[in-house]
Short mmCIF file of C-alpha atoms (C1' of nucleotides) in Angstrom, two decimals:
data_model
loop_
_atom_site.label_atom_id
_atom_site.label_comp_id
_atom_site.label_asym_id
_atom_site.label_seq_id
_atom_site.Cartn_x
_atom_site.Cartn_y
_atom_site.Cartn_z
CA MET A 1 -44.74 -103.52 -10.86
CA SER A 2 -45.06 -99.77 -10.70
CA ASP A 3 -41.91 -97.78 -11.33
CA ASN A 4 -41.72 -94.74 -9.09
CA SER A 5 -38.09 -93.95 -9.81
CA PRO A 6 -37.38 -90.29 -10.61
CA ILE A 7 -37.23 -88.96 -14.15
CA ILE A 8 -34.36 -86.66 -15.00
CA MET A 9 -35.59 -83.73 -17.09
CA TRP A 10 -32.46 -82.78 -18.96
CA PHE A 11 -32.85 -79.11 -19.99
CA ARG A 12 -30.78 -77.72 -22.86
CA ARG A 13 -32.36 -75.14 -25.17
CA ASP A 14 -35.89 -75.53 -23.82
CA LEU A 15 -35.73 -73.30 -20.77
CA ARG A 16 -39.45 -72.94 -20.06
CA LEU A 17 -42.21 -74.79 -18.25
CA SER A 18 -45.16 -74.14 -20.57
CA ASP A 19 -45.67 -75.98 -23.85
CA HIS A 20 -42.92 -78.37 -22.92
CA PRO A 21 -43.74 -81.88 -24.17
CA ALA A 22 -40.86 -83.59 -22.35
CA LEU A 23 -41.56 -81.90 -19.02
CA THR A 24 -45.29 -82.47 -19.37
CA ALA A 25 -44.76 -86.16 -20.04
CA ALA A 26 -42.44 -86.44 -17.06
CA CYS A 27 -44.92 -84.74 -14.75
CA GLN A 28 -47.86 -86.73 -16.06
CA SER A 29 -46.10 -89.97 -15.23
CA GLY A 30 -46.63 -89.17 -11.57
CA ARG A 31 -42.98 -89.94 -10.87
CA PRO A 32 -40.62 -87.45 -9.22
CA VAL A 33 -38.89 -85.09 -11.63
CA ILE A 34 -35.29 -83.92 -11.36
CA PRO A 35 -34.70 -80.87 -13.56
CA LEU A 36 -31.05 -80.86 -14.61
CA PHE A 37 -28.79 -78.66 -16.68
CA ILE A 38 -25.36 -79.95 -17.66
CA HIS A 39 -22.65 -77.44 -18.51
CA ASP A 40 -20.78 -79.63 -20.98
CA ALA A 41 -18.36 -79.15 -23.86
CA GLN A 42 -21.12 -77.78 -26.04
CA SER A 43 -22.24 -75.02 -23.70
CA GLU A 44 -18.57 -74.31 -22.92
CA ALA A 45 -18.03 -73.76 -26.63
CA LEU A 46 -20.69 -71.06 -26.93
CA GLY A 47 -19.64 -67.56 -27.89
CA ALA A 48 -19.27 -64.96 -25.17
CA ALA A 49 -22.71 -63.37 -25.55
CA PRO A 50 -24.74 -66.55 -25.99
CA LYS A 51 -22.99 -68.04 -22.96
CA PHE A 52 -23.70 -64.93 -20.90
CA ARG A 53 -27.32 -65.04 -22.01
CA LEU A 54 -27.55 -68.76 -21.17
CA GLY A 55 -26.26 -68.05 -17.68
CA LEU A 56 -29.01 -65.49 -17.14
CA ALA A 57 -31.61 -67.89 -18.49
CA LEU A 58 -30.49 -70.67 -16.17
CA GLY A 59 -30.79 -68.39 -13.16
CA CYS A 60 -34.27 -67.42 -14.22
CA LEU A 61 -35.38 -70.99 -14.86
CA GLY A 62 -34.00 -72.01 -11.47
CA GLU A 63 -36.14 -69.36 -9.78
CA THR A 64 -39.24 -70.36 -11.75
CA LEU A 65 -38.74 -73.98 -10.74
CA ALA A 66 -38.15 -73.02 -7.13
CA ASP A 67 -41.46 -71.12 -7.14
CA LYS A 68 -43.10 -74.41 -8.01
CA GLY A 69 -41.36 -76.30 -5.23
CA SER A 70 -38.83 -77.83 -7.57
CA ARG A 71 -35.19 -77.01 -8.35
CA LEU A 72 -32.81 -76.73 -11.25
CA ILE A 73 -29.81 -78.95 -10.57
CA LEU A 74 -26.63 -77.64 -12.18
CA ARG A 75 -23.74 -79.91 -13.01
CA ARG A 76 -20.62 -79.54 -15.05
CA GLY A 77 -18.88 -82.19 -17.10
CA ASP A 78 -19.44 -84.71 -19.84
CA ALA A 79 -23.16 -85.13 -20.34
CA LEU A 80 -23.20 -88.91 -20.22
CA GLU A 81 -20.95 -89.08 -17.16
CA VAL A 82 -23.03 -86.54 -15.30
CA LEU A 83 -26.24 -88.33 -16.16
CA ARG A 84 -24.79 -91.61 -14.89
CA GLU A 85 -23.71 -89.96 -11.64
CA VAL A 86 -27.12 -88.44 -11.07
CA ILE A 87 -28.81 -91.72 -11.93
CA GLU A 88 -26.50 -93.47 -9.49
CA THR A 89 -27.11 -91.09 -6.58
CA THR A 90 -30.85 -90.62 -7.05
CA GLY A 91 -31.99 -93.95 -8.40
CA ALA A 92 -33.48 -92.19 -11.42
CA GLY A 93 -34.81 -94.61 -14.00
CA ALA A 94 -35.37 -92.31 -16.94
CA VAL A 95 -33.99 -89.28 -18.75
CA TYR A 96 -36.23 -87.02 -20.86
CA TRP A 97 -35.13 -84.20 -23.13
CA SER A 98 -36.20 -82.03 -26.06
CA ARG A 99 -34.46 -82.81 -29.31
CA LEU A 100 -31.81 -80.59 -30.87
CA TYR A 101 -30.68 -80.73 -34.47
CA ASP A 102 -27.11 -79.50 -34.83
CA PRO A 103 -24.63 -82.28 -35.60
CA ALA A 104 -22.74 -82.01 -32.30
CA ALA A 105 -25.94 -82.31 -30.28
CA ILE A 106 -27.20 -85.16 -32.43
CA ASP A 107 -23.93 -87.08 -31.92
CA ARG A 108 -23.98 -86.51 -28.18
CA ASP A 109 -27.65 -87.33 -27.74
CA THR A 110 -27.48 -90.47 -29.88
CA LYS A 111 -24.61 -91.80 -27.82
CA VAL A 112 -26.36 -90.87 -24.56
CA LYS A 113 -29.55 -92.58 -25.65
CA GLU A 114 -27.81 -95.78 -26.71
CA THR A 115 -25.71 -96.02 -23.58
CA LEU A 116 -28.57 -95.31 -21.20
CA LYS A 117 -30.75 -97.88 -22.90
CA ASP A 118 -27.95 -100.44 -22.75
CA ASN A 119 -27.88 -99.82 -19.01
CA GLY A 120 -31.60 -100.30 -18.62
CA VAL A 121 -32.39 -96.62 -18.23
CA GLU A 122 -35.31 -95.21 -20.16
CA ALA A 123 -34.13 -92.44 -22.52
CA CYS A 124 -36.80 -90.42 -24.27
CA SER A 125 -36.42 -87.49 -26.61
CA PHE A 126 -39.32 -85.18 -27.42
CA ALA A 127 -40.14 -82.43 -29.89
CA GLY A 128 -40.40 -78.90 -28.58
CA HIS A 129 -37.68 -76.81 -30.20
CA LEU A 130 -39.40 -77.01 -33.59
CA MET A 131 -42.94 -77.32 -34.91
CA PHE A 132 -41.99 -79.45 -37.90
CA GLU A 133 -39.47 -82.21 -37.40
CA PRO A 134 -37.02 -81.93 -40.29
CA TRP A 135 -37.53 -85.51 -41.42
CA THR A 136 -41.30 -85.05 -41.70
CA VAL A 137 -41.15 -82.40 -44.43
CA GLU A 138 -40.41 -83.96 -47.79
CA THR A 139 -40.74 -82.96 -51.42
CA LYS A 140 -42.86 -85.11 -53.72
CA THR A 141 -39.75 -86.96 -54.81
CA GLY A 142 -38.75 -87.73 -51.26
CA GLY A 143 -35.99 -85.16 -50.89
CA PHE A 144 -35.74 -82.19 -48.59
CA TYR A 145 -36.64 -78.63 -49.52
CA LYS A 146 -33.91 -76.30 -50.67
CA VAL A 147 -36.11 -73.32 -51.47
CA PHE A 148 -38.21 -71.54 -48.91
CA THR A 149 -41.40 -70.91 -50.87
CA PRO A 150 -42.21 -74.56 -51.61
CA TYR A 151 -41.19 -75.41 -48.04
CA TRP A 152 -43.64 -72.80 -46.82
CA LYS A 153 -46.40 -74.19 -49.03
CA ALA A 154 -45.72 -77.64 -47.63
CA VAL A 155 -45.97 -76.61 -43.97
CA ARG A 156 -48.29 -73.63 -43.75
CA GLY A 157 -51.46 -75.71 -43.69
CA ARG A 158 -50.21 -78.25 -41.20
CA ASP A 159 -51.87 -78.78 -37.89
CA VAL A 160 -49.67 -77.59 -35.10
CA ALA A 161 -50.80 -79.11 -31.82
CA ALA A 162 -52.17 -76.64 -29.30
CA PRO A 163 -49.57 -75.47 -26.77
CA LEU A 164 -49.40 -77.46 -23.55
CA ALA A 165 -50.14 -75.84 -20.24
CA THR A 166 -47.52 -75.44 -17.54
CA PRO A 167 -47.61 -78.56 -15.36
CA SER A 168 -49.53 -77.74 -12.21
CA ASP A 169 -47.18 -79.81 -10.12
CA ILE A 170 -43.58 -80.84 -10.61
CA PRO A 171 -43.18 -83.68 -8.12
CA ALA A 172 -39.96 -83.42 -6.15
CA PRO A 173 -37.71 -86.42 -5.59
CA PRO A 174 -37.26 -87.79 -2.06
CA ASN A 175 -33.69 -86.50 -2.08
CA TRP A 176 -32.10 -83.94 -4.33
CA PRO A 177 -28.72 -84.52 -5.93
CA GLU A 178 -25.98 -81.96 -5.39
CA SER A 179 -25.94 -78.87 -7.52
CA ALA A 180 -23.19 -76.49 -8.53
CA ALA A 181 -23.67 -72.79 -7.88
CA LEU A 182 -24.43 -70.84 -11.05
CA ASP A 183 -22.22 -67.93 -9.97
CA ASP A 184 -19.22 -70.25 -9.80
CA TRP A 185 -19.54 -70.97 -13.49
CA GLN A 186 -19.01 -67.29 -14.34
CA MET A 187 -20.79 -67.61 -17.61
CA ASP A 188 -20.33 -63.89 -18.21
CA ALA A 189 -16.55 -64.06 -17.91
CA GLU A 190 -15.85 -63.91 -21.63
CA MET A 191 -17.94 -60.82 -22.24
CA GLN A 192 -15.12 -58.47 -23.15
CA ARG A 193 -17.55 -55.71 -23.74
CA GLY A 194 -19.60 -54.24 -20.94
CA ARG A 195 -22.05 -56.84 -19.78
CA ASP A 196 -23.65 -54.19 -17.61
CA VAL A 197 -24.40 -52.23 -20.76
CA VAL A 198 -26.01 -55.22 -22.47
CA ARG A 199 -27.92 -56.52 -19.45
CA PRO A 200 -30.81 -53.98 -19.48
CA TYR A 201 -31.60 -54.92 -23.07
CA VAL A 202 -32.07 -58.59 -22.24
CA ARG A 203 -35.64 -59.80 -22.15
CA LEU A 204 -35.16 -62.61 -19.72
CA GLY A 205 -37.26 -65.66 -19.22
CA GLU A 206 -40.53 -67.26 -19.99
CA ALA A 207 -42.87 -64.74 -18.37
CA ALA A 208 -41.25 -61.78 -20.10
CA ALA A 209 -41.32 -63.60 -23.44
CA GLN A 210 -45.03 -64.33 -23.07
CA ALA A 211 -45.71 -60.72 -22.16
CA ARG A 212 -43.83 -59.56 -25.25
CA LEU A 213 -45.73 -61.99 -27.47
CA GLY A 214 -48.94 -60.54 -26.06
CA SER A 215 -48.02 -56.92 -26.65
CA PHE A 216 -46.66 -57.75 -30.09
CA MET A 217 -49.99 -59.31 -31.01
CA ALA A 218 -51.94 -56.43 -29.50
CA HIS A 219 -50.03 -53.52 -30.97
CA ILE A 220 -47.44 -54.47 -33.56
CA VAL A 221 -48.47 -57.42 -35.72
CA GLU A 222 -51.16 -55.45 -37.55
CA GLY A 223 -48.56 -53.29 -39.25
CA TYR A 224 -45.79 -55.89 -39.20
CA ASP A 225 -45.61 -56.10 -43.02
CA GLU A 226 -43.99 -52.71 -43.18
CA SER A 227 -42.81 -52.08 -39.64
CA ARG A 228 -40.59 -55.17 -39.56
CA ASP A 229 -38.31 -53.53 -42.12
CA MET A 230 -37.85 -50.30 -40.20
CA PRO A 231 -34.99 -50.65 -37.73
CA GLY A 232 -35.82 -47.34 -36.09
CA GLU A 233 -39.22 -48.63 -35.01
CA ASP A 234 -40.34 -51.16 -32.44
CA GLY A 235 -41.84 -53.10 -35.29
CA THR A 236 -40.69 -56.70 -34.91
CA SER A 237 -41.53 -59.40 -32.41
CA ALA A 238 -37.95 -59.32 -31.12
CA LEU A 239 -38.57 -62.79 -29.71
CA SER A 240 -35.47 -64.37 -31.23
CA GLU A 241 -33.47 -64.33 -28.01
CA ASN A 242 -36.27 -66.17 -26.25
CA LEU A 243 -36.85 -68.65 -29.07
CA SER A 244 -33.15 -69.36 -29.18
CA LEU A 245 -33.09 -70.74 -25.65
CA GLY A 246 -36.63 -72.02 -25.67
CA GLU A 247 -37.96 -69.49 -23.21
CA ILE A 248 -40.93 -69.43 -25.55
CA SER A 249 -41.90 -72.14 -28.01
CA PRO A 250 -42.43 -71.66 -31.74
CA THR A 251 -45.76 -73.42 -31.26
CA GLN A 252 -46.94 -70.75 -28.84
CA CYS A 253 -45.93 -68.05 -31.33
CA TRP A 254 -47.58 -69.92 -34.18
CA HIS A 255 -50.91 -70.20 -32.43
CA ALA A 256 -50.85 -66.56 -31.42
CA GLY A 257 -50.14 -65.72 -35.04
CA GLN A 258 -53.02 -67.90 -36.23
CA ARG A 259 -55.37 -66.13 -33.86
CA ALA A 260 -54.18 -62.76 -35.13
CA MET A 261 -54.83 -63.96 -38.66
CA GLN A 262 -58.39 -64.93 -37.79
CA GLU A 263 -58.82 -61.49 -36.29
CA GLY A 264 -57.81 -60.08 -39.65
CA LYS A 265 -54.53 -58.58 -38.48
CA ARG A 266 -52.71 -57.69 -41.66
CA GLY A 267 -49.15 -58.66 -40.73
CA ALA A 268 -50.03 -61.96 -39.10
CA GLU A 269 -49.21 -64.18 -42.06
CA THR A 270 -45.85 -62.52 -42.52
CA PHE A 271 -45.10 -63.28 -38.89
CA LEU A 272 -46.05 -66.94 -39.41
CA LYS A 273 -43.74 -66.95 -42.41
CA GLU A 274 -40.87 -65.70 -40.30
CA LEU A 275 -41.46 -68.55 -37.86
CA ALA A 276 -41.35 -70.88 -40.85
CA TRP A 277 -37.99 -69.38 -41.89
CA ARG A 278 -36.64 -70.49 -38.54
CA GLU A 279 -37.98 -74.00 -39.15
CA PHE A 280 -36.52 -73.92 -42.65
CA ALA A 281 -33.09 -73.03 -41.25
CA TYR A 282 -33.26 -76.09 -38.99
CA HIS A 283 -34.54 -78.19 -41.88
CA LEU A 284 -31.48 -77.20 -43.90
CA MET A 285 -29.05 -77.71 -41.02
CA TYR A 286 -30.47 -81.14 -40.30
CA HIS A 287 -30.28 -82.30 -43.89
CA THR A 288 -27.01 -80.55 -44.76
CA PRO A 289 -25.05 -79.89 -41.58
CA ARG A 290 -22.12 -78.64 -43.62
CA ILE A 291 -24.13 -75.43 -44.00
CA LEU A 292 -22.60 -74.53 -40.64
CA ASP A 293 -19.05 -74.11 -41.88
CA GLN A 294 -18.80 -74.64 -45.63
CA ASN A 295 -20.23 -72.99 -48.68
CA TRP A 296 -23.53 -74.75 -49.15
CA ARG A 297 -23.05 -74.37 -52.89
CA GLU A 298 -19.67 -75.97 -53.08
CA GLU A 299 -18.56 -74.13 -56.20
CA TRP A 300 -18.22 -71.01 -54.06
CA GLN A 301 -15.12 -72.64 -52.64
CA ALA A 302 -13.38 -71.21 -55.72
CA PHE A 303 -14.55 -67.66 -55.06
CA PRO A 304 -11.78 -65.25 -54.00
CA TRP A 305 -13.22 -64.50 -50.56
CA ASN A 306 -10.78 -62.61 -48.42
CA GLU A 307 -10.22 -64.67 -45.28
CA ASP A 308 -7.72 -62.43 -43.52
CA GLU A 309 -9.40 -61.26 -40.33
CA ARG A 310 -6.64 -58.78 -39.61
CA ARG A 311 -7.39 -56.47 -42.51
CA VAL A 312 -8.13 -52.96 -41.31
CA GLU A 313 -11.43 -53.04 -43.18
CA VAL A 314 -12.55 -56.07 -41.20
CA LEU A 315 -11.60 -54.40 -37.93
CA ALA A 316 -13.51 -51.29 -38.93
CA TRP A 317 -16.55 -53.41 -39.75
CA LYS A 318 -16.39 -55.17 -36.40
CA GLN A 319 -15.97 -51.93 -34.53
CA GLY A 320 -18.73 -50.05 -36.32
CA ARG A 321 -16.48 -47.40 -37.86
CA THR A 322 -16.68 -48.09 -41.58
CA GLY A 323 -17.92 -44.58 -42.20
CA VAL A 324 -21.14 -46.02 -43.64
CA PRO A 325 -23.89 -44.93 -41.26
CA PHE A 326 -26.33 -47.81 -41.73
CA VAL A 327 -23.53 -50.38 -41.31
CA ASP A 328 -22.02 -48.65 -38.29
CA ALA A 329 -25.37 -48.11 -36.59
CA ALA A 330 -26.19 -51.79 -36.89
CA MET A 331 -22.77 -52.96 -35.68
CA ARG A 332 -23.05 -50.63 -32.68
CA GLU A 333 -26.55 -51.83 -31.93
CA LEU A 334 -24.99 -55.30 -31.75
CA GLN A 335 -22.33 -54.15 -29.30
CA VAL A 336 -24.78 -52.39 -27.01
CA THR A 337 -27.83 -54.65 -27.10
CA GLY A 338 -26.46 -58.03 -28.17
CA ARG A 339 -29.02 -57.98 -30.96
CA MET A 340 -29.40 -56.44 -34.38
CA HIS A 341 -32.46 -55.57 -36.42
CA ASN A 342 -32.96 -57.95 -39.32
CA ARG A 343 -32.62 -55.14 -41.86
CA GLY A 344 -29.29 -54.30 -40.27
CA ARG A 345 -28.17 -57.92 -40.43
CA MET A 346 -28.82 -58.04 -44.15
CA ILE A 347 -27.00 -54.78 -44.75
CA VAL A 348 -23.89 -55.48 -42.68
CA ALA A 349 -23.68 -58.96 -44.19
CA SER A 350 -23.99 -57.65 -47.73
CA TYR A 351 -21.41 -54.97 -46.99
CA LEU A 352 -18.92 -57.40 -45.45
CA THR A 353 -19.20 -60.08 -48.10
CA LYS A 354 -19.52 -57.80 -51.11
CA HIS A 355 -18.11 -54.31 -50.60
CA LEU A 356 -15.31 -55.78 -48.46
CA MET A 357 -15.22 -59.17 -50.25
CA CYS A 358 -14.81 -60.95 -46.93
CA HIS A 359 -15.64 -64.58 -46.38
CA TRP A 360 -19.03 -64.90 -44.72
CA ARG A 361 -17.47 -67.13 -42.05
CA ILE A 362 -15.79 -64.08 -40.55
CA GLY A 363 -19.15 -62.41 -40.07
CA GLN A 364 -20.76 -65.60 -38.88
CA LYS A 365 -18.13 -65.97 -36.17
CA TRP A 366 -18.47 -62.37 -35.08
CA PHE A 367 -22.22 -62.79 -34.70
CA GLU A 368 -21.70 -66.06 -32.85
CA GLU A 369 -19.54 -64.22 -30.36
CA HIS A 370 -21.81 -61.19 -29.91
CA LEU A 371 -25.45 -62.11 -30.42
CA ILE A 372 -27.45 -62.95 -27.33
CA ASP A 373 -30.05 -64.47 -29.68
CA TRP A 374 -27.44 -66.58 -31.45
CA ASP A 375 -28.86 -69.68 -33.07
CA PRO A 376 -26.67 -72.05 -35.07
CA ALA A 377 -29.15 -72.73 -37.86
CA ASN A 378 -30.40 -69.18 -38.34
CA ASN A 379 -26.93 -67.70 -38.22
CA ALA A 380 -25.49 -70.06 -40.81
CA MET A 381 -28.45 -69.78 -43.14
CA GLY A 382 -28.54 -66.01 -42.80
CA TRP A 383 -24.90 -65.53 -43.65
CA GLN A 384 -24.96 -67.88 -46.59
CA TRP A 385 -28.15 -66.25 -47.80
CA ALA A 386 -26.51 -62.85 -47.75
CA ALA A 387 -23.24 -64.05 -49.28
CA GLY A 388 -24.96 -65.86 -52.11
CA SER A 389 -23.41 -69.24 -51.32
CA GLY A 390 -26.47 -70.69 -49.62
CA PRO A 391 -29.63 -72.47 -50.66
CA ASP A 392 -32.32 -70.09 -51.89
CA ALA A 393 -29.78 -67.33 -51.39
CA THR A 394 -29.86 -63.85 -52.73
CA PRO A 395 -27.77 -63.74 -55.93
CA PHE A 396 -24.27 -62.43 -55.33
CA PHE A 397 -24.84 -59.54 -57.70
CA ARG A 398 -27.71 -58.31 -55.55
CA ILE A 399 -25.65 -55.82 -53.60
CA PHE A 400 -27.35 -53.61 -51.06
CA ASN A 401 -26.43 -49.96 -51.25
CA PRO A 402 -26.40 -49.00 -47.56
CA ASP A 403 -27.13 -45.35 -48.38
CA THR A 404 -30.08 -46.13 -50.60
CA GLN A 405 -31.33 -48.50 -47.94
CA LEU A 406 -31.19 -45.63 -45.49
CA ASP A 407 -33.64 -43.63 -47.57
CA ARG A 408 -35.96 -46.58 -47.88
CA PHE A 409 -35.88 -47.97 -44.36
CA ASP A 410 -34.57 -45.24 -42.09
CA LYS A 411 -35.98 -42.19 -43.77
CA GLY A 412 -36.23 -40.12 -40.60
CA ARG A 413 -32.75 -41.31 -39.56
CA ASP A 414 -34.11 -42.47 -36.20
CA TYR A 415 -31.94 -45.57 -36.30
CA THR A 416 -28.63 -44.05 -37.35
CA ARG A 417 -29.11 -41.15 -34.96
CA ARG A 418 -29.85 -43.56 -32.15
CA TRP A 419 -26.56 -45.41 -32.53
CA ILE A 420 -24.02 -42.91 -33.84
CA ALA A 421 -22.75 -40.21 -31.50
CA GLU A 422 -19.88 -38.63 -33.40
CA GLY A 423 -20.54 -35.26 -34.93
CA ARG A 424 -23.65 -34.68 -32.89
CA ALA A 425 -24.04 -31.84 -30.42
CA LYS A 426 -26.16 -33.86 -27.99
CA PRO A 427 -25.87 -37.58 -28.64
CA GLY A 428 -28.44 -39.73 -26.88
CA ASP A 429 -27.73 -42.24 -24.14
CA GLU A 430 -27.85 -45.22 -26.48
CA ALA A 431 -25.34 -43.72 -28.89
CA LEU A 432 -23.08 -43.03 -25.92
CA ALA A 433 -23.63 -46.50 -24.48
CA TYR A 434 -21.61 -47.90 -27.39
CA PHE A 435 -18.49 -46.25 -25.98
CA ASP A 436 -19.13 -47.90 -22.62
CA ALA A 437 -19.84 -51.25 -24.18
CA ILE A 438 -16.77 -51.63 -26.38
CA PRO A 439 -13.33 -52.72 -25.24
CA ARG A 440 -11.18 -49.81 -24.14
CA ARG A 441 -8.39 -50.82 -26.50
CA TRP A 442 -10.53 -49.85 -29.45
CA GLY A 443 -9.72 -46.30 -28.41
CA ARG A 444 -12.99 -44.78 -29.52
CA SER A 445 -14.49 -41.64 -28.09
CA PRO A 446 -17.75 -39.78 -28.82
CA GLU A 447 -15.59 -36.71 -29.38
CA ASP A 448 -13.99 -38.31 -32.44
CA ASP A 449 -14.97 -37.18 -35.90
CA TYR A 450 -17.28 -39.61 -37.60
CA PRO A 451 -14.97 -41.61 -39.90
CA ASP A 452 -14.83 -41.15 -43.66
CA PRO A 453 -15.95 -44.23 -45.59
CA ILE A 454 -13.16 -46.83 -45.60
CA VAL A 455 -14.36 -47.99 -48.99
CA ASP A 456 -16.21 -45.96 -51.59
CA LEU A 457 -19.58 -47.63 -52.02
CA SER A 458 -19.58 -47.68 -55.80
CA GLU A 459 -15.94 -48.81 -55.96
CA GLY A 460 -16.65 -51.62 -53.51
CA ARG A 461 -19.67 -52.61 -55.51
CA GLU A 462 -17.75 -52.68 -58.78
CA ARG A 463 -14.90 -54.66 -57.23
CA ALA A 464 -17.35 -57.29 -56.03
CA LEU A 465 -19.09 -57.46 -59.38
CA ASP A 466 -15.72 -57.81 -61.13
CA ALA A 467 -14.85 -60.75 -58.92
CA TYR A 468 -18.23 -62.25 -59.67
CA ARG A 469 -17.83 -61.73 -63.42
CA ASN A 470 -14.38 -63.31 -63.34
CA ARG A 471 -15.33 -66.28 -61.19
CA ASP A 472 -14.44 -69.60 -62.75
CA PHE A 473 -17.62 -71.47 -61.97
"C1'" DA B 1 -35.39 -59.80 -48.97
"C1'" DG B 2 -31.39 -54.83 -55.11
"C1'" DG B 3 -29.10 -51.41 -57.75
"C1'" DA B 4 -27.66 -49.02 -61.80
"C1'" DG B 5 -28.13 -47.67 -66.28
"C1'" DC B 6 -30.88 -47.18 -69.96
"C1'" DT B 7 -35.32 -46.56 -72.64
"C1'" DT B 8 -39.88 -45.03 -72.96
"C1'" DG B 9 -43.94 -42.48 -72.52
"C1'" DG B 10 -46.08 -39.09 -70.46
"C1'" DA B 11 -46.19 -34.20 -68.07
"C1'" DC C 1 -38.04 -33.55 -66.30
"C1'" DC C 2 -39.37 -37.74 -64.18
"C1'" DA C 3 -41.61 -42.06 -62.98
"C1'" DA C 4 -42.06 -46.68 -64.58
"C1'" DG C 5 -40.33 -50.54 -66.93
"C1'" DC C 6 -36.60 -53.45 -68.57
"C1'" DT C 7 -32.07 -55.63 -68.48
"C1'" DC C 8 -27.89 -56.97 -66.71
"C1'" DC C 9 -24.88 -57.83 -63.03
#
DNA sequence: AGGAGCTTGGA
DNA sequence: CCAAGCTCC
């Protein structure tokens, strides 16, 4: 008996058509494919910027599918209930998806899989979000890696299957289920700051991501070793926002990086390493999901982190008016573009957790609300790395001096000039865009004087070191 | 993926 | 006087 019932392709954070194992398998079956996105509790819970960015991505994926004679069906509600409805109305006999690794997704997907199978519906999960499934990377003693370098040594030589082509045909079902209208979901509604300011900075969709990967490999990767540390330069891949939603796959990036390495491009290996850091973050989240909301090194529970979000110093940090140019530039870049250069992320995180002695969770939450490239694993690992509470973290006493960092990584002041308008005769458009992006109630104007430092850098440093010296663990 | 303070060995 | 090296946080 040949089963020609439709397969539901349940899209989540894999919003592309190329190198998509689940979609490829569905198309190769010869059965009709129903692409579906479900706006459920988990996408509802996203921060403002990630939700806004997801809305854009869904629109783009819908268009791409329509170009191929297919559709993206949008439904809202509990994932399992929606799947059952769609199965009911279309006679679908299978649901395919790409695996996710955060605990909430794992819980949901496990329950969905069990229930569907109990009801005689085929439920198949595929790889695609990662190159190395977290349970396939083990130390010699059978544990998981807690330090990046040995993790890197364990994975760098692995075969990563060649990327899959875009399916030439996505067979349509005889009748399409109903779909919600994306506009009705208003996924940009929570963007307090100007979404129109952020929008031009978004690199949206699969085609744009591929184009960026190409130009990165052609022009940037050669000098990536140094350029990636210079926030004033276009020296990174800047593909995080696309990787986050699966508009490009890590496998595609990996193979491009391997080719660049064979061509002798100097920075190629460093790029591969950065891709491995992303895998490592997922590896850690899978094996220790508490990394998402608790000190990974539990003894840090006893550290006197300040958890009061209402402190004026915290507000100044959030609003990019600490009076420390590197910190403020980076925080304003976040407001305007929804992204932040990695050097900036390290500096603002070090400043918040050390000079201001704030709990890293406060910064983590702020990023979760504002980053259009937000990723649960990377964000948690990054913050705990900077704070010193994480696995393979920077020691707490390693405190970045944001002014010294300026001389090392923004020597020509391109970056700080780009983002800070106050005190300048003719601020550029991007520096001014910050004042359009931020909520009006912040009461900031480009005519203001640039603020004095809220905390003296050496006093802040000494205060943090004192706390570290006096810790009782 | 640091910084600061100090020593040392050479201009 | 200063860069490089070392140590501690």
